Amino acid sequence: MDQGEIALSDREFGRVKARVYAEAGISLSDAKRTLVVSRLSKIVRALDLPSIDAYLDCLERTKSERDAQNFINALTTNLTRFFREDHHFEHLAGYVGRLVEQTRARDGKPRLRIWSAGCSTGQEPYTIALCLLAARPELRRWDFKILATDIDTNVIAKASLGIYPESELNGLSPVRARLFERPGDGTIRVPMAARALVSFKPLNLMAAWPMKGPFDAIFCRNVAIYFDKKTQGEVFGRLGKILAPEGFLYIGHSENLGSGGESFKLVGKTIYQSRPMQKTRDAA
Ligand SMILES: C[S@@+](CC[C@H](N)C(=O)[O-])C[C@H]1O[C@@H](n2cnc3c(N)ncnc32)[C@H](O)[C@@H]1O
C-alpha cells in the first residue's frame, strides 16, 4: 500500500461495489480493487475521514448530491481519444452522405440528430462533428445537432471547453491533425464550427432519459463494458427504442448487444442498424 492510501477491507469493497452498481450500473470486478483504493483514498483524506467505511457512512447519512457525484466521478474510467475505432466515422460519413443526396431535392431544413452516449472528455462527439463537416460542408445549413452525455460531471466540464493537449494529435494523420486549431501554446482547439454542433449534458444511462429522439445514429462505445450482462441488455434495448428506423448504433470493439439486440441487425464490424419496426421518425 502506498503512503497515504487508505486500507480497503472486503466488507468496504463490497459496500463500494454495491453503491456504484446501484447508482451507475458499473460492475466492479476484484481487479479494480487497487483503482478503488487509489481513487477513494484521495477523497477520504480530503474529507479528513478515518476510513472508507466512515466515508460511505457519511455519503449515506448526509445524502449530499455533490459528494454522491464525486464518488461516481472517482470511479469512472474515461479513456478515450480522437478518431478511436475510426471505421465507425467513415461508415457514418457514408450514411450521412446518402441522407444528404436523398434530401437534396426536398424543401425545408433537413434534420440530423446524433447521440454520443458516454462521451467522456468529448473526443468522440468532436470527431463526429469534424468528420461530418469535412465530408459534407452542406451540413452547416442543416438542423444538425450532436448530443454528448456522460454520468461523470468532471469529464463533461472538460469536454465543453474543446481544448486538449497537443499530445492528443499523436498517431493522427496530418490531414486529421489539420482539422484542429493550434494556437501554439501546447494546446489544440476544436474549431468553433464543430464545437457549435455539440451539446454536452450530464446523464446517467441508468436513469430516465429526458430526450425523446429519434436519433439517426448513436455512439455508445466502451461504456457498456463496465456493466453486467443484464444491464448491457437493458441499455442497448432502450437505445434501440430511441434510434430512428434504419439508424445506426456503434458499439465498442469488445462489446455485443446481448439480450438488447432484438431490434438490430449487424451490418458491419460493431455497427448495428435498427430494424424498421413500428417506429416513427417524427421530430422530438
Ligand atoms: C471509456 S469511456 C468511453 C468514451 C468514448 N465513448 C470512447 O469510446 O472513446 C466510458 C465512459 O462511460 C461513462 N459511463 C459509465 N457509466 C455510465 C452511466 N451509467 N451513464 C453514463 N455514462 C457512463 C464513464 O463516465 C466514461 O466517461
Coordinates of N, CA, C and O in Angstrom, one line a residue, residues 75-228:
L75 N -15.0 6.9 -9.7 CA -14.9 5.5 -10.1 C -15.2 5.2 -11.5 O -15.2 4.1 -11.9
T76 N -15.3 6.3 -12.3 CA -15.5 6.0 -13.8 C -14.1 5.9 -14.5 O -13.1 6.4 -13.9
T77 N -14.1 5.2 -15.6 CA -12.9 5.1 -16.4 C -13.1 5.9 -17.7 O -14.1 5.5 -18.4
N78 N -12.3 6.9 -18.0 CA -12.7 7.8 -19.0 C -11.8 7.8 -20.3 O -11.7 8.7 -21.0
L79 N -11.0 6.7 -20.4 CA -10.1 6.6 -21.5 C -10.8 6.8 -22.9 O -11.8 6.1 -23.2
T80 N -10.2 7.7 -23.7 CA -10.8 7.9 -25.0 C -9.8 8.6 -25.8 O -8.7 9.0 -25.3
R81 N -10.0 8.8 -27.1 CA -9.1 9.6 -28.0 C -9.9 10.0 -29.2 O -10.9 9.4 -29.6
F82 N -9.3 11.0 -30.0 CA -9.9 11.4 -31.2 C -9.7 10.2 -32.2 O -8.7 9.5 -32.2
F83 N -10.7 10.0 -33.1 CA -10.7 9.0 -34.1 C -10.5 7.6 -33.6 O -10.0 6.7 -34.4
R84 N -10.9 7.3 -32.4 CA -10.8 6.0 -31.9 C -11.8 5.0 -32.7 O -12.9 5.4 -32.9
E85 N -11.3 3.9 -33.0 CA -12.1 2.9 -33.9 C -12.7 3.7 -35.1 O -13.9 3.8 -35.3
D86 N -11.7 4.1 -35.9 CA -12.1 5.1 -36.9 C -13.0 4.6 -38.1 O -13.6 5.4 -38.8
H87 N -13.2 3.3 -38.2 CA -14.1 2.8 -39.2 C -15.5 3.2 -39.0 O -16.3 3.4 -39.9
H88 N -15.8 3.5 -37.7 CA -17.2 4.0 -37.4 C -17.5 5.3 -38.0 O -18.6 5.6 -38.5
F89 N -16.5 6.2 -38.0 CA -16.7 7.6 -38.5 C -16.8 7.6 -40.0 O -17.5 8.3 -40.6
E90 N -16.0 6.6 -40.6 CA -16.1 6.5 -42.1 C -17.5 6.0 -42.5 O -18.1 6.5 -43.4
H91 N -18.0 5.0 -41.7 CA -19.3 4.5 -42.0 C -20.3 5.5 -41.9 O -21.2 5.7 -42.7
L92 N -20.3 6.3 -40.8 CA -21.3 7.4 -40.5 C -21.2 8.4 -41.6 O -22.3 8.9 -42.1
A93 N -20.0 8.8 -42.1 CA -19.9 9.8 -43.1 C -20.6 9.3 -44.4 O -21.3 10.0 -45.1
G94 N -20.4 8.0 -44.7 CA -21.1 7.4 -45.9 C -22.6 7.5 -45.8 O -23.3 7.9 -46.7
Y95 N -23.1 7.1 -44.6 CA -24.6 7.1 -44.3 C -25.1 8.5 -44.5 O -26.1 8.8 -45.1
V96 N -24.4 9.5 -43.8 CA -24.9 10.9 -43.8 C -24.8 11.4 -45.3 O -25.7 12.2 -45.7
G97 N -23.8 11.0 -46.0 CA -23.7 11.4 -47.4 C -24.9 11.0 -48.2 O -25.4 11.7 -49.0
R98 N -25.4 9.7 -47.9 CA -26.6 9.3 -48.6 C -27.8 10.1 -48.2 O -28.6 10.4 -49.0
L99 N -27.9 10.4 -46.9 CA -29.0 11.2 -46.5 C -29.0 12.6 -47.2 O -30.0 13.1 -47.6
V100 N -27.8 13.2 -47.3 CA -27.7 14.5 -48.0 C -28.2 14.4 -49.4 O -28.9 15.2 -49.9
E101 N -27.8 13.3 -50.1 CA -28.2 13.1 -51.5 C -29.7 13.0 -51.6 O -30.4 13.6 -52.4
Q102 N -30.3 12.2 -50.7 CA -31.7 12.0 -50.7 C -32.5 13.2 -50.4 O -33.6 13.4 -50.9
T103 N -32.0 14.1 -49.6 CA -32.8 15.3 -49.2 C -32.5 16.5 -50.1 O -33.2 17.5 -49.9
R104 N -31.6 16.3 -51.0 CA -31.2 17.5 -51.9 C -32.4 18.2 -52.5 O -32.5 19.4 -52.5
A105 N -33.3 17.3 -53.0 CA -34.5 17.9 -53.7 C -35.6 18.4 -52.8 O -36.5 19.1 -53.3
R106 N -35.5 18.1 -51.5 CA -36.6 18.4 -50.6 C -36.5 19.9 -50.1 O -35.5 20.4 -49.9
D107 N -37.7 20.4 -49.8 CA -37.8 21.8 -49.2 C -37.5 21.7 -47.7 O -37.5 20.6 -47.1
G108 N -37.3 22.8 -47.1 CA -37.1 22.8 -45.6 C -35.7 22.5 -45.2 O -34.8 22.2 -46.0
K109 N -35.5 22.6 -43.9 CA -34.2 22.3 -43.3 C -34.1 20.9 -42.9 O -34.8 20.5 -41.9
P110 N -33.3 20.1 -43.5 CA -33.2 18.7 -43.1 C -32.7 18.5 -41.7 O -31.8 19.3 -41.3
R111 N -33.1 17.5 -41.0 CA -32.7 17.3 -39.6 C -31.8 16.1 -39.4 O -32.1 15.1 -40.0
L112 N -30.8 16.3 -38.6 CA -29.9 15.2 -38.3 C -29.5 15.2 -36.8 O -29.1 16.3 -36.3
R113 N -29.8 14.1 -36.1 CA -29.5 14.0 -34.7 C -28.6 12.8 -34.4 O -28.9 11.7 -34.8
I114 N -27.5 13.1 -33.7 CA -26.6 12.1 -33.3 C -26.4 12.1 -31.8 O -26.3 13.2 -31.2
W115 N -26.3 11.0 -31.1 CA -26.0 11.0 -29.7 C -24.7 10.2 -29.4 O -24.6 9.0 -29.9
S116 N -23.8 10.8 -28.7 CA -22.7 10.2 -28.1 C -23.0 9.9 -26.7 O -22.9 10.8 -25.8
A117 N -23.3 8.6 -26.4 CA -23.7 8.3 -25.0 C -22.5 7.7 -24.3 O -22.1 6.6 -24.6
G118 N -22.1 8.4 -23.3 CA -20.8 8.0 -22.6 C -19.7 8.6 -23.3 O -18.7 8.0 -23.8
C119 N -19.7 10.0 -23.5 CA -18.8 10.7 -24.4 C -17.5 11.0 -23.7 O -16.5 11.5 -24.4
S120 N -17.3 10.8 -22.4 CA -16.1 11.1 -21.7 C -15.7 12.5 -21.9 O -16.5 13.4 -21.9
T121 N -14.4 12.8 -22.2 CA -13.9 14.2 -22.3 C -14.2 14.8 -23.7 O -13.6 15.8 -24.1
G122 N -15.0 14.2 -24.5 CA -15.5 14.8 -25.7 C -14.9 14.5 -27.1 O -15.3 14.9 -28.1
Q123 N -13.8 13.7 -27.0 CA -13.1 13.4 -28.3 C -14.0 12.7 -29.3 O -14.0 12.9 -30.5
E124 N -14.9 11.8 -28.8 CA -15.8 11.1 -29.7 C -16.8 12.0 -30.4 O -16.9 12.0 -31.6
P125 N -17.6 12.8 -29.7 CA -18.6 13.7 -30.4 C -17.9 14.7 -31.3 O -18.4 15.1 -32.3
Y126 N -16.7 15.2 -30.8 CA -16.0 16.2 -31.7 C -15.5 15.5 -32.9 O -15.4 16.1 -34.0
T127 N -15.0 14.2 -32.8 CA -14.6 13.5 -34.0 C -15.8 13.4 -35.0 O -15.6 13.6 -36.2
I128 N -17.0 13.1 -34.5 CA -18.2 13.0 -35.3 C -18.4 14.3 -36.1 O -18.5 14.4 -37.3
A129 N -18.3 15.4 -35.3 CA -18.6 16.8 -35.9 C -17.5 17.1 -36.9 O -17.9 17.5 -38.1
L130 N -16.3 16.9 -36.6 CA -15.2 17.2 -37.5 C -15.3 16.4 -38.8 O -15.1 16.9 -39.9
C131 N -15.5 15.1 -38.7 CA -15.6 14.2 -39.8 C -16.7 14.6 -40.8 O -16.6 14.6 -42.0
L132 N -17.9 14.8 -40.1 CA -19.1 15.1 -41.0 C -19.0 16.4 -41.6 O -19.4 16.6 -42.8
L133 N -18.5 17.4 -40.9 CA -18.3 18.8 -41.6 C -17.3 18.7 -42.7 O -17.5 19.4 -43.7
A134 N -16.2 17.9 -42.5 CA -15.2 17.8 -43.6 C -15.8 17.1 -44.8 O -15.6 17.5 -46.0
A135 N -16.6 16.0 -44.5 CA -17.1 15.2 -45.6 C -18.3 15.9 -46.3 O -18.4 15.8 -47.6
R136 N -19.1 16.6 -45.6 CA -20.3 17.2 -46.1 C -20.5 18.7 -45.6 O -21.3 18.9 -44.7
P137 N -19.8 19.6 -46.2 CA -19.9 21.0 -45.7 C -21.3 21.5 -45.7 O -21.7 22.4 -44.9
E138 N -22.2 21.0 -46.6 CA -23.6 21.5 -46.6 C -24.4 21.2 -45.3 O -25.4 21.8 -45.1
L139 N -23.8 20.3 -44.5 CA -24.5 20.1 -43.2 C -24.6 21.3 -42.3 O -25.4 21.4 -41.4
R140 N -23.7 22.3 -42.6 CA -23.8 23.6 -41.9 C -25.2 24.3 -42.0 O -25.6 25.1 -41.2
R141 N -25.8 23.9 -43.1 CA -27.2 24.5 -43.4 C -28.3 23.6 -42.8 O -29.4 23.9 -43.0
W142 N -27.9 22.5 -42.3 CA -28.9 21.5 -41.8 C -29.3 21.9 -40.3 O -28.5 22.6 -39.6
D143 N -30.4 21.3 -39.9 CA -30.7 21.3 -38.4 C -30.0 20.1 -37.9 O -30.6 19.0 -37.7
F144 N -28.7 20.3 -37.6 CA -27.8 19.2 -37.2 C -27.3 19.4 -35.8 O -26.7 20.5 -35.5
K145 N -27.6 18.5 -34.9 CA -27.1 18.6 -33.6 C -26.5 17.3 -33.1 O -27.0 16.2 -33.4
I146 N -25.5 17.4 -32.2 CA -24.9 16.2 -31.6 C -25.1 16.3 -30.1 O -24.6 17.3 -29.5
L147 N -25.8 15.4 -29.5 CA -25.9 15.4 -28.0 C -24.8 14.5 -27.5 O -24.6 13.4 -28.0
A148 N -24.1 15.0 -26.5 CA -23.0 14.2 -25.9 C -23.2 14.2 -24.4 O -23.3 15.2 -23.7
T149 N -23.3 13.0 -23.9 CA -23.7 12.8 -22.4 C -22.7 11.9 -21.7 O -22.2 11.0 -22.3
D150 N -22.6 12.1 -20.4 CA -21.8 11.2 -19.6 C -22.3 11.4 -18.2 O -22.7 12.4 -17.8
I151 N -22.1 10.3 -17.4 CA -22.5 10.4 -16.0 C -21.5 11.2 -15.2 O -21.9 11.8 -14.1
D152 N -20.3 11.3 -15.7 CA -19.2 12.0 -14.9 C -19.2 13.5 -15.2 O -18.9 13.9 -16.3
T153 N -19.5 14.3 -14.2 CA -19.6 15.7 -14.4 C -18.3 16.4 -14.7 O -18.2 17.4 -15.3
N154 N -17.2 15.8 -14.2 CA -15.9 16.4 -14.4 C -15.5 16.3 -15.9 O -15.0 17.2 -16.5
V155 N -15.8 15.1 -16.5 CA -15.4 15.0 -18.0 C -16.3 15.9 -18.8 O -15.8 16.4 -19.8
I156 N -17.6 16.1 -18.4 CA -18.5 16.9 -19.2 C -17.9 18.4 -19.2 O -17.9 19.1 -20.2
A157 N -17.4 18.8 -18.0 CA -16.9 20.2 -17.9 C -15.7 20.3 -18.8 O -15.5 21.3 -19.5
K158 N -14.8 19.3 -18.8 CA -13.6 19.4 -19.6 C -14.0 19.4 -21.1 O -13.4 20.2 -21.9
A159 N -14.9 18.5 -21.5 CA -15.3 18.4 -22.9 C -15.8 19.7 -23.4 O -15.5 20.1 -24.6
S160 N -16.6 20.4 -22.6 CA -17.3 21.6 -23.1 C -16.3 22.7 -23.5 O -16.6 23.5 -24.4
L161 N -15.0 22.6 -23.0 CA -14.0 23.6 -23.3 C -13.5 23.4 -24.8 O -13.1 24.4 -25.4
G162 N -13.4 22.2 -25.2 CA -12.9 21.9 -26.6 C -11.4 22.1 -26.7 O -10.9 22.4 -27.8
I163 N -10.7 22.1 -25.6 CA -9.3 22.4 -25.6 C -8.5 21.1 -25.0 O -8.9 20.6 -24.0
Y164 N -7.5 20.7 -25.7 CA -6.8 19.5 -25.4 C -5.3 19.7 -25.5 O -4.8 20.6 -26.2
P165 N -4.5 18.9 -24.8 CA -3.0 19.0 -25.0 C -2.7 18.5 -26.4 O -3.3 17.7 -27.0
E166 N -1.6 19.1 -26.9 CA -1.1 18.8 -28.3 C -0.9 17.3 -28.5 O -1.0 16.7 -29.6
S167 N -0.5 16.6 -27.4 CA -0.2 15.2 -27.4 C -1.4 14.4 -28.0 O -1.3 13.2 -28.4
E168 N -2.6 14.9 -27.9 CA -3.8 14.3 -28.5 C -3.7 14.0 -30.0 O -4.4 13.2 -30.6
L169 N -2.8 14.7 -30.6 CA -2.6 14.6 -32.1 C -1.7 13.4 -32.4 O -1.6 13.0 -33.6
N170 N -1.0 12.8 -31.4 CA -0.1 11.7 -31.6 C -0.8 10.6 -32.3 O -1.9 10.2 -31.9
G171 N -0.3 10.1 -33.4 CA -0.9 9.0 -34.1 C -1.9 9.4 -35.1 O -2.4 8.6 -35.9
L172 N -2.3 10.7 -35.2 CA -3.2 11.1 -36.2 C -2.5 11.5 -37.5 O -1.4 12.0 -37.4
S173 N -3.1 11.2 -38.6 CA -2.5 11.6 -39.9 C -2.5 13.1 -40.0 O -3.2 13.8 -39.3
P174 N -1.6 13.7 -40.8 CA -1.5 15.1 -41.0 C -2.9 15.7 -41.4 O -3.2 16.8 -41.0
V175 N -3.6 15.0 -42.3 CA -4.9 15.5 -42.7 C -5.8 15.7 -41.5 O -6.5 16.7 -41.3
R176 N -5.8 14.7 -40.6 CA -6.7 14.7 -39.4 C -6.2 15.8 -38.5 O -7.0 16.5 -37.9
A177 N -4.9 15.9 -38.3 CA -4.3 16.9 -37.3 C -4.7 18.3 -37.8 O -4.9 19.1 -36.9
R178 N -4.8 18.5 -39.1 CA -5.1 19.8 -39.6 C -6.5 20.3 -39.3 O -6.9 21.4 -39.5
L179 N -7.4 19.3 -38.9 CA -8.8 19.7 -38.6 C -8.8 20.5 -37.3 O -9.9 21.2 -37.0
F180 N -7.7 20.6 -36.5 CA -7.7 21.3 -35.2 C -7.0 22.6 -35.3 O -6.1 22.8 -36.2
E181 N -7.4 23.6 -34.5 CA -6.7 24.8 -34.4 C -5.5 24.6 -33.5 O -5.6 23.9 -32.5
R182 N -4.4 25.2 -33.8 CA -3.1 25.1 -33.0 C -2.6 26.5 -32.6 O -1.8 27.1 -33.3
P183 N -3.0 27.0 -31.5 CA -2.7 28.4 -31.1 C -1.2 28.5 -30.7 O -0.7 29.6 -30.5
G184 N -0.4 27.4 -30.6 CA 1.0 27.5 -30.3 C 1.3 27.6 -28.9 O 2.4 27.9 -28.5
D185 N 0.4 27.2 -28.0 CA 0.6 27.3 -26.6 C 0.6 25.9 -26.0 O 0.4 25.7 -24.8
G186 N 0.9 24.9 -26.8 CA 0.9 23.5 -26.3 C -0.5 22.8 -26.3 O -0.7 21.7 -25.9
T187 N -1.5 23.6 -26.8 CA -2.9 23.0 -26.8 C -3.3 22.9 -28.3 O -2.8 23.5 -29.2
I188 N -4.4 22.1 -28.4 CA -5.1 22.1 -29.7 C -6.6 22.5 -29.4 O -7.0 22.2 -28.2
R189 N -7.2 23.1 -30.3 CA -8.6 23.5 -30.0 C -9.5 23.0 -31.1 O -9.2 23.0 -32.3
V190 N -10.7 22.6 -30.7 CA -11.7 22.2 -31.7 C -12.3 23.4 -32.3 O -12.8 24.3 -31.6
P191 N -12.3 23.6 -33.6 CA -12.8 24.8 -34.2 C -14.3 25.0 -33.9 O -15.1 24.1 -33.7
M192 N -14.7 26.3 -33.8 CA -16.0 26.7 -33.4 C -17.1 26.1 -34.2 O -18.1 25.7 -33.6
A193 N -16.9 25.9 -35.5 CA -18.0 25.3 -36.3 C -18.3 23.9 -35.8 O -19.5 23.5 -35.8
A194 N -17.3 23.1 -35.4 CA -17.6 21.8 -34.8 C -18.1 21.9 -33.4 O -19.1 21.2 -33.0
R195 N -17.5 22.8 -32.6 CA -18.0 22.9 -31.2 C -19.5 23.3 -31.1 O -20.2 22.9 -30.2
A196 N -19.9 24.2 -32.1 CA -21.2 24.7 -32.0 C -22.3 23.6 -32.3 O -23.4 23.7 -31.9
L197 N -21.8 22.5 -32.8 CA -22.8 21.4 -33.1 C -23.1 20.5 -31.9 O -24.0 19.8 -31.9
V198 N -22.1 20.6 -30.9 CA -22.2 19.6 -29.8 C -22.7 20.2 -28.6 O -22.2 21.2 -28.1
S199 N -23.7 19.6 -27.9 CA -24.2 20.0 -26.6 C -23.8 18.9 -25.6 O -24.2 17.8 -25.8
F200 N -23.1 19.3 -24.6 CA -22.7 18.4 -23.5 C -23.6 18.5 -22.4 O -23.9 19.5 -21.9
K201 N -24.1 17.3 -21.9 CA -25.0 17.3 -20.8 C -24.7 16.1 -19.9 O -24.4 15.0 -20.4
P202 N -24.7 16.3 -18.5 CA -24.6 15.1 -17.7 C -25.8 14.2 -17.8 O -26.9 14.7 -17.8
L203 N -25.6 12.9 -18.0 CA -26.8 12.0 -18.0 C -26.3 10.6 -17.6 O -25.3 10.0 -18.2
N204 N -27.0 10.0 -16.6 CA -26.8 8.7 -16.2 C -27.6 7.7 -17.1 O -28.9 7.9 -17.1
L205 N -27.0 6.8 -17.8 CA -27.7 5.9 -18.7 C -28.7 5.0 -17.9 O -29.7 4.5 -18.5
M206 N -28.5 4.9 -16.6 CA -29.4 4.1 -15.7 C -30.7 4.8 -15.4 O -31.7 4.2 -14.9
A207 N -30.7 6.2 -15.5 CA -31.8 7.0 -15.1 C -32.8 7.1 -16.3 O -32.6 6.6 -17.4
A208 N -33.9 7.9 -16.1 CA -34.8 8.2 -17.2 C -34.0 9.2 -18.2 O -33.2 10.0 -17.7
W209 N -34.3 9.1 -19.4 CA -33.7 9.9 -20.4 C -34.7 11.0 -20.8 O -35.8 10.7 -21.3
P210 N -34.3 12.3 -20.6 CA -35.2 13.4 -20.9 C -35.5 13.6 -22.4 O -36.6 14.1 -22.7
M211 N -34.6 13.1 -23.3 CA -34.9 13.4 -24.7 C -35.7 12.3 -25.3 O -35.6 11.1 -24.9
K212 N -36.5 12.7 -26.4 CA -37.4 11.7 -27.0 C -36.7 11.1 -28.2 O -37.1 10.0 -28.7
G213 N -35.8 11.8 -28.8 CA -35.2 11.3 -30.1 C -36.2 11.6 -31.2 O -37.0 12.5 -31.1
P214 N -36.2 10.9 -32.4 CA -35.3 9.8 -32.6 C -33.9 10.3 -33.0 O -33.8 11.4 -33.6
F215 N -32.9 9.5 -32.8 CA -31.5 9.8 -33.2 C -31.2 9.0 -34.5 O -31.6 7.8 -34.6
D216 N -30.6 9.6 -35.4 CA -30.2 9.0 -36.7 C -29.0 8.0 -36.4 O -28.8 7.0 -37.2
A217 N -28.2 8.3 -35.5 CA -27.1 7.5 -35.1 C -26.7 7.7 -33.6 O -26.9 8.8 -33.1
I218 N -26.4 6.6 -33.0 CA -26.0 6.6 -31.6 C -24.6 5.9 -31.5 O -24.4 4.8 -32.0
F219 N -23.7 6.6 -30.8 CA -22.4 6.0 -30.4 C -22.5 5.7 -28.9 O -22.7 6.6 -28.1
C220 N -22.4 4.4 -28.6 CA -22.4 4.0 -27.2 C -21.2 3.0 -27.1 O -21.4 1.8 -27.1
R221 N -20.0 3.5 -27.1 CA -18.8 2.7 -27.3 C -18.0 2.7 -26.0 O -17.7 3.7 -25.4
N222 N -17.6 1.5 -25.6 CA -16.7 1.3 -24.5 C -17.3 1.9 -23.2 O -16.6 2.4 -22.3
V223 N -18.6 1.8 -23.1 CA -19.3 2.2 -21.9 C -20.0 1.0 -21.2 O -19.8 0.7 -20.0
A224 N -20.6 0.2 -22.1 CA -21.3 -1.0 -21.5 C -20.4 -2.1 -21.0 O -20.8 -3.0 -20.3
I225 N -19.1 -2.0 -21.4 CA -18.1 -2.9 -20.9 C -18.0 -2.9 -19.4 O -17.6 -3.8 -18.7
Y226 N -18.5 -1.8 -18.8 CA -18.4 -1.6 -17.3 C -19.7 -2.2 -16.7 O -19.8 -2.1 -15.5
F227 N -20.7 -2.6 -17.5 CA -21.9 -3.1 -17.0 C -22.0 -4.6 -17.0 O -21.3 -5.2 -17.8
D228 N -22.9 -5.2 -16.2 CA -23.0 -6.6 -16.3 C -24.0 -6.9 -17.4 O -24.6 -6.0 -18.0

